[in-house]
Amino acid sequence: DRSRYKLPSTITKKELCIILGLVHPGGHLDYRTLQYQYFTPKTLEALNISPEQYRRTRKFNTIHTLRIIDYFKIHNQVETPVFFI
């Protein structure tokens, strides 16, 4: 039931590496592959993120996070359960 889930308000490059399987043995995250294979100039343009913004960003803002989740179709990987009290 999707009503029990919510999307995160922000996502980090670290979280994206984990979601996209860019983790080497020993836990090293492959930020270079994230940049050059996933966040290509075409992708950055589609997401309305400048190359300079991408380089400076560790944690994407809410708008960019939602665009990234939609663009890479990773809705199920980033949904976090909402616990009702």
PDB file of C-alpha atoms in Angstrom:
ATOM      1  CA  ASP A   1       0.000   0.000   0.000  1.00  0.00           C
ATOM      2  CA  ARG A   2       1.707   3.179  -1.249  1.00  0.00           C
ATOM      3  CA  SER A   3      -0.137   5.321   1.300  1.00  0.00           C
ATOM      4  CA  ARG A   4       2.097   3.788   3.960  1.00  0.00           C
ATOM      5  CA  TYR A   5       5.225   5.070   2.240  1.00  0.00           C
ATOM      6  CA  LYS A   6       6.694   8.469   1.643  1.00  0.00           C
ATOM      7  CA  LEU A   7       9.539   9.655  -0.513  1.00  0.00           C
ATOM      8  CA  PRO A   8      12.522  11.214   1.246  1.00  0.00           C
ATOM      9  CA  SER A   9      12.659  14.992   1.165  1.00  0.00           C
ATOM     10  CA  THR A  10      16.321  14.918   0.118  1.00  0.00           C
ATOM     11  CA  ILE A  11      18.780  12.382  -1.217  1.00  0.00           C
ATOM     12  CA  THR A  12      22.568  12.358  -1.125  1.00  0.00           C
ATOM     13  CA  LYS A  13      25.141  11.200  -3.636  1.00  0.00           C
ATOM     14  CA  LYS A  14      26.128   8.527  -1.110  1.00  0.00           C
ATOM     15  CA  GLU A  15      22.566   7.184  -1.023  1.00  0.00           C
ATOM     16  CA  LEU A  16      22.411   7.236  -4.823  1.00  0.00           C
ATOM     17  CA  CYS A  17      25.643   5.218  -5.042  1.00  0.00           C
ATOM     18  CA  ILE A  18      24.158   2.601  -2.718  1.00  0.00           C
ATOM     19  CA  ILE A  19      20.800   2.481  -4.544  1.00  0.00           C
ATOM     20  CA  LEU A  20      22.469   2.226  -7.960  1.00  0.00           C
ATOM     21  CA  GLY A  21      24.891  -0.478  -6.812  1.00  0.00           C
ATOM     22  CA  LEU A  22      28.009   1.661  -7.075  1.00  0.00           C
ATOM     23  CA  VAL A  23      29.674   0.176  -4.008  1.00  0.00           C
ATOM     24  CA  HIS A  24      32.989  -1.646  -4.361  1.00  0.00           C
ATOM     25  CA  PRO A  25      34.207  -4.413  -2.047  1.00  0.00           C
ATOM     26  CA  GLY A  26      35.323  -2.831   1.183  1.00  0.00           C
ATOM     27  CA  GLY A  27      32.551  -0.246   0.983  1.00  0.00           C
ATOM     28  CA  HIS A  28      34.223   2.259  -1.376  1.00  0.00           C
ATOM     29  CA  LEU A  29      31.577   4.326  -3.170  1.00  0.00           C
ATOM     30  CA  ASP A  30      32.139   4.972  -6.872  1.00  0.00           C
ATOM     31  CA  TYR A  31      31.289   8.653  -7.175  1.00  0.00           C
ATOM     32  CA  ARG A  32      33.194   8.883 -10.474  1.00  0.00           C
ATOM     33  CA  THR A  33      30.855   6.353 -12.120  1.00  0.00           C
ATOM     34  CA  LEU A  34      27.881   8.162 -10.601  1.00  0.00           C
ATOM     35  CA  GLN A  35      29.010  11.370 -12.272  1.00  0.00           C
ATOM     36  CA  TYR A  36      30.162  10.076 -15.643  1.00  0.00           C
ATOM     37  CA  GLN A  37      27.662   7.276 -16.309  1.00  0.00           C
ATOM     38  CA  TYR A  38      24.548   8.499 -14.528  1.00  0.00           C
ATOM     39  CA  PHE A  39      24.783  12.288 -14.219  1.00  0.00           C
ATOM     40  CA  THR A  40      25.853  12.935 -17.790  1.00  0.00           C
ATOM     41  CA  PRO A  41      25.472  16.416 -19.303  1.00  0.00           C
ATOM     42  CA  LYS A  42      22.200  15.258 -20.923  1.00  0.00           C
ATOM     43  CA  THR A  43      20.889  13.977 -17.579  1.00  0.00           C
ATOM     44  CA  LEU A  44      21.915  17.133 -15.732  1.00  0.00           C
ATOM     45  CA  GLU A  45      20.110  19.217 -18.331  1.00  0.00           C
ATOM     46  CA  ALA A  46      16.957  17.090 -17.994  1.00  0.00           C
ATOM     47  CA  LEU A  47      17.116  17.490 -14.202  1.00  0.00           C
ATOM     48  CA  ASN A  48      17.776  21.236 -14.483  1.00  0.00           C
ATOM     49  CA  ILE A  49      21.046  20.927 -12.537  1.00  0.00           C
ATOM     50  CA  SER A  50      24.114  22.761 -13.779  1.00  0.00           C
ATOM     51  CA  PRO A  51      27.452  20.898 -13.865  1.00  0.00           C
ATOM     52  CA  GLU A  52      28.755  23.357 -11.259  1.00  0.00           C
ATOM     53  CA  GLN A  53      25.748  22.707  -8.997  1.00  0.00           C
ATOM     54  CA  TYR A  54      26.339  18.968  -9.310  1.00  0.00           C
ATOM     55  CA  ARG A  55      30.020  19.274  -8.372  1.00  0.00           C
ATOM     56  CA  ARG A  56      29.210  21.396  -5.296  1.00  0.00           C
ATOM     57  CA  THR A  57      26.298  19.252  -4.114  1.00  0.00           C
ATOM     58  CA  ARG A  58      26.466  16.408  -1.630  1.00  0.00           C
ATOM     59  CA  LYS A  59      22.793  16.496  -0.694  1.00  0.00           C
ATOM     60  CA  PHE A  60      20.233  17.416  -3.338  1.00  0.00           C
ATOM     61  CA  ASN A  61      17.391  19.768  -2.478  1.00  0.00           C
ATOM     62  CA  THR A  62      13.810  18.528  -2.385  1.00  0.00           C
ATOM     63  CA  ILE A  63      12.946  19.517  -5.952  1.00  0.00           C
ATOM     64  CA  HIS A  64      16.067  17.940  -7.409  1.00  0.00           C
ATOM     65  CA  THR A  65      15.559  14.837  -5.254  1.00  0.00           C
ATOM     66  CA  LEU A  66      12.065  14.275  -6.648  1.00  0.00           C
ATOM     67  CA  ARG A  67      13.304  14.817 -10.203  1.00  0.00           C
ATOM     68  CA  ILE A  68      16.202  12.372  -9.670  1.00  0.00           C
ATOM     69  CA  ILE A  69      13.917   9.704  -8.204  1.00  0.00           C
ATOM     70  CA  ASP A  70      11.558  10.061 -11.154  1.00  0.00           C
ATOM     71  CA  TYR A  71      14.289  10.267 -13.811  1.00  0.00           C
ATOM     72  CA  PHE A  72      16.117   7.145 -12.636  1.00  0.00           C
ATOM     73  CA  LYS A  73      12.845   5.338 -11.775  1.00  0.00           C
ATOM     74  CA  ILE A  74      14.074   4.457  -8.283  1.00  0.00           C
ATOM     75  CA  HIS A  75      10.805   5.082  -6.433  1.00  0.00           C
ATOM     76  CA  ASN A  76      10.745   1.676  -4.756  1.00  0.00           C
ATOM     77  CA  GLN A  77      14.375   1.823  -3.684  1.00  0.00           C
ATOM     78  CA  VAL A  78      14.036   5.120  -1.831  1.00  0.00           C
ATOM     79  CA  GLU A  79      10.633   4.872  -0.247  1.00  0.00           C
ATOM     80  CA  THR A  80      10.784   4.739   3.508  1.00  0.00           C
ATOM     81  CA  PRO A  81       7.992   3.309   5.617  1.00  0.00           C
ATOM     82  CA  VAL A  82       5.831   5.684   7.538  1.00  0.00           C
ATOM     83  CA  PHE A  83       4.975   4.320  10.943  1.00  0.00           C
ATOM     84  CA  PHE A  84       1.595   5.295  12.267  1.00  0.00           C
ATOM     85  CA  ILE A  85       1.161   5.751  15.980  1.00  0.00           C
TER      86      ILE A  85
END
